[in-house]
GROMACS .gro file of C-alpha atoms in nm:
model
  304
    1UNK     CA    1   0.034  -0.004  -0.013
    2UNK     CA    2   0.291   0.253   0.075
    3UNK     CA    3   0.481   0.158  -0.240
    4UNK     CA    4   0.149   0.237  -0.455
    5UNK     CA    5   0.108   0.573  -0.249
    6UNK     CA    6   0.440   0.686  -0.297
    7UNK     CA    7   0.425   0.568  -0.695
    8UNK     CA    8   0.100   0.786  -0.718
    9UNK     CA    9   0.268   1.070  -0.536
   10UNK     CA   10   0.577   1.062  -0.732
   11UNK     CA   11   0.349   1.071  -1.038
   12UNK     CA   12   0.105   1.352  -0.968
   13UNK     CA   13   0.434   1.556  -0.845
   14UNK     CA   14   0.518   1.560  -1.192
   15UNK     CA   15   0.373   1.865  -1.406
   16UNK     CA   16   0.358   1.659  -1.675
   17UNK     CA   17   0.110   1.467  -1.542
   18UNK     CA   18  -0.088   1.674  -1.352
   19UNK     CA   19  -0.147   1.852  -1.712
   20UNK     CA   20  -0.301   1.501  -1.822
   21UNK     CA   21  -0.472   1.467  -1.528
   22UNK     CA   22  -0.666   1.805  -1.565
   23UNK     CA   23  -0.729   1.761  -1.952
   24UNK     CA   24  -0.876   1.403  -1.813
   25UNK     CA   25  -1.089   1.555  -1.620
   26UNK     CA   26  -1.232   1.857  -1.825
   27UNK     CA   27  -1.296   1.665  -2.149
   28UNK     CA   28  -1.445   1.331  -1.923
   29UNK     CA   29  -1.691   1.647  -1.793
   30UNK     CA   30  -1.741   1.786  -2.081
   31UNK     CA   31  -1.794   1.511  -2.346
   32UNK     CA   32  -2.120   1.374  -2.208
   33UNK     CA   33  -2.307   1.685  -2.277
   34UNK     CA   34  -2.329   1.708  -2.608
   35UNK     CA   35  -2.317   1.288  -2.604
   36UNK     CA   36  -2.655   1.322  -2.471
   37UNK     CA   37  -2.802   1.549  -2.718
   38UNK     CA   38  -2.690   1.246  -2.982
   39UNK     CA   39  -2.801   0.971  -2.804
   40UNK     CA   40  -3.137   1.155  -2.803
   41UNK     CA   41  -3.124   1.218  -3.174
   42UNK     CA   42  -2.971   0.867  -3.225
   43UNK     CA   43  -2.657   0.988  -3.398
   44UNK     CA   44  -2.435   0.793  -3.161
   45UNK     CA   45  -2.207   0.685  -3.448
   46UNK     CA   46  -2.158   1.125  -3.559
   47UNK     CA   47  -1.855   1.156  -3.313
   48UNK     CA   48  -1.673   0.895  -3.533
   49UNK     CA   49  -1.772   1.021  -3.862
   50UNK     CA   50  -1.651   1.358  -3.716
   51UNK     CA   51  -1.335   1.208  -3.582
   52UNK     CA   52  -1.210   1.041  -3.920
   53UNK     CA   53  -1.229   1.362  -4.076
   54UNK     CA   54  -1.080   1.562  -3.795
   55UNK     CA   55  -0.770   1.346  -3.886
   56UNK     CA   56  -0.755   1.506  -4.208
   57UNK     CA   57  -0.754   1.883  -4.030
   58UNK     CA   58  -0.460   1.717  -3.848
   59UNK     CA   59  -0.259   1.615  -4.109
   60UNK     CA   60  -0.362   1.957  -4.304
   61UNK     CA   61  -0.254   2.148  -3.992
   62UNK     CA   62   0.053   1.915  -4.014
   63UNK     CA   63   0.159   2.025  -4.364
   64UNK     CA   64   0.114   2.396  -4.311
   65UNK     CA   65   0.358   2.347  -4.014
   66UNK     CA   66   0.579   2.170  -4.254
   67UNK     CA   67   0.536   2.419  -4.522
   68UNK     CA   68   0.634   2.755  -4.265
   69UNK     CA   69   0.899   2.569  -4.066
   70UNK     CA   70   0.728   2.581  -3.740
   71UNK     CA   71   0.796   2.434  -3.462
   72UNK     CA   72   0.716   2.187  -3.354
   73UNK     CA   73   0.563   2.042  -3.665
   74UNK     CA   74   0.229   1.970  -3.553
   75UNK     CA   75   0.190   2.320  -3.385
   76UNK     CA   76  -0.143   2.348  -3.663
   77UNK     CA   77  -0.252   2.053  -3.599
   78UNK     CA   78  -0.539   2.128  -3.342
   79UNK     CA   79  -0.647   2.397  -3.589
   80UNK     CA   80  -0.659   2.167  -3.859
   81UNK     CA   81  -0.898   1.959  -3.662
   82UNK     CA   82  -1.108   2.205  -3.548
   83UNK     CA   83  -1.168   2.338  -3.859
   84UNK     CA   84  -1.208   2.012  -4.053
   85UNK     CA   85  -1.411   1.889  -3.790
   86UNK     CA   86  -1.687   2.161  -3.788
   87UNK     CA   87  -1.705   2.140  -4.178
   88UNK     CA   88  -1.753   1.768  -4.170
   89UNK     CA   89  -2.015   1.782  -3.858
   90UNK     CA   90  -2.223   2.072  -4.077
   91UNK     CA   91  -2.158   1.867  -4.400
   92UNK     CA   92  -2.337   1.575  -4.231
   93UNK     CA   93  -2.646   1.765  -4.119
   94UNK     CA   94  -2.688   1.958  -4.418
   95UNK     CA   95  -2.636   1.603  -4.644
   96UNK     CA   96  -2.918   1.438  -4.420
   97UNK     CA   97  -3.162   1.724  -4.400
   98UNK     CA   98  -3.156   1.748  -4.785
   99UNK     CA   99  -3.243   1.359  -4.765
  100UNK     CA  100  -3.083   1.315  -5.147
  101UNK     CA  101  -2.820   1.102  -4.960
  102UNK     CA  102  -2.933   0.851  -4.623
  103UNK     CA  103  -2.736   0.966  -4.356
  104UNK     CA  104  -2.533   0.612  -4.315
  105UNK     CA  105  -2.412   0.658  -4.669
  106UNK     CA  106  -2.288   1.014  -4.611
  107UNK     CA  107  -2.131   0.883  -4.233
  108UNK     CA  108  -1.960   0.595  -4.444
  109UNK     CA  109  -1.779   0.847  -4.723
  110UNK     CA  110  -1.662   1.063  -4.432
  111UNK     CA  111  -1.553   0.752  -4.214
  112UNK     CA  112  -1.318   0.604  -4.526
  113UNK     CA  113  -1.229   0.944  -4.677
  114UNK     CA  114  -1.144   1.104  -4.372
  115UNK     CA  115  -0.926   0.854  -4.227
  116UNK     CA  116  -0.770   0.770  -4.565
  117UNK     CA  117  -0.712   1.141  -4.659
  118UNK     CA  118  -0.516   1.205  -4.275
  119UNK     CA  119  -0.318   0.930  -4.322
  120UNK     CA  120  -0.164   1.038  -4.687
  121UNK     CA  121  -0.130   1.384  -4.543
  122UNK     CA  122   0.042   1.293  -4.258
  123UNK     CA  123   0.292   1.068  -4.474
  124UNK     CA  124   0.325   1.375  -4.746
  125UNK     CA  125   0.397   1.630  -4.441
  126UNK     CA  126   0.689   1.379  -4.331
  127UNK     CA  127   0.510   1.276  -4.006
  128UNK     CA  128   0.553   0.937  -3.848
  129UNK     CA  129   0.342   0.620  -3.767
  130UNK     CA  130   0.397   0.715  -3.407
  131UNK     CA  131   0.245   1.053  -3.495
  132UNK     CA  132  -0.017   0.889  -3.621
  133UNK     CA  133  -0.095   0.634  -3.377
  134UNK     CA  134  -0.054   0.958  -3.087
  135UNK     CA  135  -0.361   1.137  -3.258
  136UNK     CA  136  -0.611   0.822  -3.355
  137UNK     CA  137  -0.571   0.657  -2.983
  138UNK     CA  138  -0.442   0.991  -2.780
  139UNK     CA  139  -0.140   1.063  -2.620
  140UNK     CA  140  -0.264   1.235  -2.272
  141UNK     CA  141   0.160   1.192  -2.198
  142UNK     CA  142   0.269   1.458  -2.414
  143UNK     CA  143  -0.044   1.753  -2.315
  144UNK     CA  144   0.175   2.088  -2.340
  145UNK     CA  145   0.041   2.385  -2.164
  146UNK     CA  146  -0.067   2.533  -2.480
  147UNK     CA  147  -0.288   2.261  -2.529
  148UNK     CA  148  -0.410   2.247  -2.231
  149UNK     CA  149  -0.536   2.598  -2.260
  150UNK     CA  150  -0.675   2.473  -2.597
  151UNK     CA  151  -0.886   2.246  -2.419
  152UNK     CA  152  -0.984   2.490  -2.132
  153UNK     CA  153  -1.147   2.742  -2.408
  154UNK     CA  154  -1.316   2.474  -2.662
  155UNK     CA  155  -1.457   2.295  -2.325
  156UNK     CA  156  -1.623   2.634  -2.195
  157UNK     CA  157  -1.789   2.699  -2.546
  158UNK     CA  158  -1.903   2.381  -2.552
  159UNK     CA  159  -2.058   2.431  -2.179
  160UNK     CA  160  -2.204   2.727  -2.259
  161UNK     CA  161  -2.407   2.605  -2.562
  162UNK     CA  162  -2.464   2.284  -2.397
  163UNK     CA  163  -2.602   2.357  -2.098
  164UNK     CA  164  -2.697   2.737  -2.166
  165UNK     CA  165  -2.952   2.596  -2.459
  166UNK     CA  166  -3.051   2.306  -2.267
  167UNK     CA  167  -3.426   2.360  -2.306
  168UNK     CA  168  -3.411   2.439  -2.706
  169UNK     CA  169  -3.179   2.173  -2.770
  170UNK     CA  170  -3.367   1.917  -2.587
  171UNK     CA  171  -3.690   2.032  -2.785
  172UNK     CA  172  -3.523   1.976  -3.099
  173UNK     CA  173  -3.350   1.648  -3.012
  174UNK     CA  174  -3.646   1.493  -2.893
  175UNK     CA  175  -3.938   1.593  -3.197
  176UNK     CA  176  -3.781   1.870  -3.463
  177UNK     CA  177  -4.155   1.910  -3.592
  178UNK     CA  178  -4.317   2.009  -3.240
  179UNK     CA  179  -3.994   2.229  -3.186
  180UNK     CA  180  -4.066   2.401  -3.534
  181UNK     CA  181  -4.461   2.451  -3.378
  182UNK     CA  182  -4.349   2.667  -3.128
  183UNK     CA  183  -4.135   2.885  -3.324
  184UNK     CA  184  -3.768   2.746  -3.227
  185UNK     CA  185  -3.488   2.814  -3.523
  186UNK     CA  186  -3.469   2.414  -3.559
  187UNK     CA  187  -3.184   2.485  -3.844
  188UNK     CA  188  -3.003   2.691  -3.638
  189UNK     CA  189  -3.001   2.480  -3.288
  190UNK     CA  190  -2.948   2.157  -3.545
  191UNK     CA  191  -2.582   2.327  -3.643
  192UNK     CA  192  -2.564   2.436  -3.293
  193UNK     CA  193  -2.519   2.062  -3.202
  194UNK     CA  194  -2.317   1.974  -3.477
  195UNK     CA  195  -2.093   2.206  -3.388
  196UNK     CA  196  -2.025   2.164  -3.018
  197UNK     CA  197  -1.997   1.799  -3.142
  198UNK     CA  198  -1.711   1.861  -3.370
  199UNK     CA  199  -1.517   2.072  -3.080
  200UNK     CA  200  -1.588   1.774  -2.871
  201UNK     CA  201  -1.419   1.577  -3.076
  202UNK     CA  202  -1.110   1.803  -3.084
  203UNK     CA  203  -1.130   1.852  -2.731
  204UNK     CA  204  -1.096   1.486  -2.694
  205UNK     CA  205  -0.868   1.414  -2.928
  206UNK     CA  206  -0.563   1.372  -2.669
  207UNK     CA  207  -0.763   1.187  -2.436
  208UNK     CA  208  -0.850   0.887  -2.605
  209UNK     CA  209  -0.768   0.931  -2.965
  210UNK     CA  210  -0.978   1.010  -3.314
  211UNK     CA  211  -1.118   0.623  -3.324
  212UNK     CA  212  -1.239   0.621  -2.979
  213UNK     CA  213  -1.386   0.965  -2.903
  214UNK     CA  214  -1.709   0.873  -2.966
  215UNK     CA  215  -1.704   0.586  -2.658
  216UNK     CA  216  -1.619   0.924  -2.425
  217UNK     CA  217  -1.952   1.062  -2.589
  218UNK     CA  218  -2.158   0.802  -2.573
  219UNK     CA  219  -2.072   0.528  -2.282
  220UNK     CA  220  -2.126   0.786  -2.004
  221UNK     CA  221  -2.486   0.841  -2.103
  222UNK     CA  222  -2.568   0.497  -2.210
  223UNK     CA  223  -2.458   0.409  -1.844
  224UNK     CA  224  -2.631   0.717  -1.700
  225UNK     CA  225  -2.973   0.587  -1.902
  226UNK     CA  226  -2.990   0.265  -1.712
  227UNK     CA  227  -2.991   0.453  -1.348
  228UNK     CA  228  -3.227   0.783  -1.418
  229UNK     CA  229  -3.502   0.877  -1.589
  230UNK     CA  230  -3.523   1.225  -1.710
  231UNK     CA  231  -3.325   1.387  -1.951
  232UNK     CA  232  -3.166   1.647  -1.709
  233UNK     CA  233  -3.050   1.360  -1.439
  234UNK     CA  234  -2.893   1.165  -1.711
  235UNK     CA  235  -2.710   1.476  -1.812
  236UNK     CA  236  -2.606   1.549  -1.529
  237UNK     CA  237  -2.496   1.186  -1.383
  238UNK     CA  238  -2.338   1.147  -1.725
  239UNK     CA  239  -2.097   1.450  -1.680
  240UNK     CA  240  -1.978   1.284  -1.321
  241UNK     CA  241  -1.936   0.959  -1.504
  242UNK     CA  242  -1.735   1.082  -1.760
  243UNK     CA  243  -1.505   1.262  -1.498
  244UNK     CA  244  -1.446   0.983  -1.284
  245UNK     CA  245  -1.401   0.738  -1.569
  246UNK     CA  246  -1.132   0.934  -1.766
  247UNK     CA  247  -0.954   1.023  -1.415
  248UNK     CA  248  -1.004   0.646  -1.306
  249UNK     CA  249  -0.824   0.530  -1.615
  250UNK     CA  250  -0.532   0.750  -1.654
  251UNK     CA  251  -0.471   0.664  -1.280
  252UNK     CA  252  -0.503   0.288  -1.336
  253UNK     CA  253  -0.216   0.404  -1.637
  254UNK     CA  254   0.062   0.548  -1.402
  255UNK     CA  255   0.101   0.283  -1.234
  256UNK     CA  256   0.049   0.003  -1.557
  257UNK     CA  257   0.203   0.004  -1.855
  258UNK     CA  258  -0.117   0.041  -2.065
  259UNK     CA  259  -0.280   0.304  -2.303
  260UNK     CA  260  -0.429   0.564  -2.102
  261UNK     CA  261  -0.737   0.632  -2.418
  262UNK     CA  262  -0.800   0.266  -2.432
  263UNK     CA  263  -0.807   0.201  -2.083
  264UNK     CA  264  -1.038   0.497  -2.007
  265UNK     CA  265  -1.274   0.314  -2.283
  266UNK     CA  266  -1.261  -0.029  -2.144
  267UNK     CA  267  -1.278   0.096  -1.827
  268UNK     CA  268  -1.642   0.273  -1.931
  269UNK     CA  269  -1.770  -0.058  -2.126
  270UNK     CA  270  -1.684  -0.262  -1.823
  271UNK     CA  271  -1.876  -0.003  -1.610
  272UNK     CA  272  -2.196  -0.020  -1.827
  273UNK     CA  273  -2.175  -0.410  -1.837
  274UNK     CA  274  -2.182  -0.413  -1.472
  275UNK     CA  275  -2.509  -0.190  -1.419
  276UNK     CA  276  -2.701  -0.365  -1.735
  277UNK     CA  277  -2.627  -0.694  -1.508
  278UNK     CA  278  -2.742  -0.549  -1.143
  279UNK     CA  279  -3.001  -0.354  -1.387
  280UNK     CA  280  -3.129  -0.671  -1.468
  281UNK     CA  281  -3.158  -0.857  -1.208
  282UNK     CA  282  -3.323  -0.630  -0.991
  283UNK     CA  283  -3.560  -0.477  -1.269
  284UNK     CA  284  -3.826  -0.758  -1.260
  285UNK     CA  285  -3.864  -0.705  -0.859
  286UNK     CA  286  -3.937  -0.355  -0.931
  287UNK     CA  287  -4.204  -0.414  -1.211
  288UNK     CA  288  -4.407  -0.651  -0.991
  289UNK     CA  289  -4.406  -0.407  -0.713
  290UNK     CA  290  -4.531  -0.053  -0.856
  291UNK     CA  291  -4.534  -0.164  -1.261
  292UNK     CA  292  -4.900  -0.215  -1.341
  293UNK     CA  293  -4.791  -0.267  -1.725
  294UNK     CA  294  -4.464  -0.497  -1.671
  295UNK     CA  295  -4.519  -0.633  -2.025
  296UNK     CA  296  -4.489  -0.277  -2.168
  297UNK     CA  297  -4.155  -0.146  -2.219
  298UNK     CA  298  -4.078   0.172  -2.096
  299UNK     CA  299  -3.905   0.326  -2.392
  300UNK     CA  300  -4.064   0.648  -2.403
  301UNK     CA  301  -3.892   0.940  -2.194
  302UNK     CA  302  -4.074   1.301  -2.263
  303UNK     CA  303  -3.948   1.466  -1.928
  304UNK     CA  304  -3.674   1.682  -1.912
   0.00000   0.00000   0.00000
């Protein structure tokens, strides 16, 4: 016990690991805010598609850094990821709304085109496979002060939009026709969700990587949905769970030679499975006590 505590104390005294821990805490707290809206809209894989497009943005930023001889070479990678992710998210929303191409085809195009373009451009810019892997699966151990500042600023924007406009965004996510009939600017609100989803992907890029970013947005929400019955409580619990899972996963990697991003996601999926098993055992007893229609699934939730 004393050895473990000494090891943790040594790790936490390092400024680099302190930045990593703070970044994980912020991202874990922020990502489920957008994930809650995506789950309501049945667009849980949107983060995946945007993440793939963001890789192309990372590569383009890298290319600009190489041309301008910036130090380090990936100085513009985050900026490129933000631009590409926002454009990709808006493109998905516009194409899906017009209905000329189905949503799943649009997502597939972004999946394959985004990741292929990113891999090719990083190679052109002189990047290595190690550089590529750090963006695909996260690299918390290399979070710089400027990247931490970027994470704080973008997270603040996400929280302001996601929490400040919660009632309107909930209405659009639940029923667009009803929201339109009440006079809400549905198109603008849909674009707002797409943009904050893109910013979330960029923020979480360093924590879990572009290939696993969707898990950090969705899995805490999926866990919370099993324990709560309203939108507001689901979002609040998911934010707390996201922060705990990110910090817990990162602390595990302080003492074990494991990938931080993958460890966080595995921990989240394990918690989801555990909650699902316990809920399956407990739920029939509750139904016998208070549910007058135990055979009707409780799949409709309208309360915020």
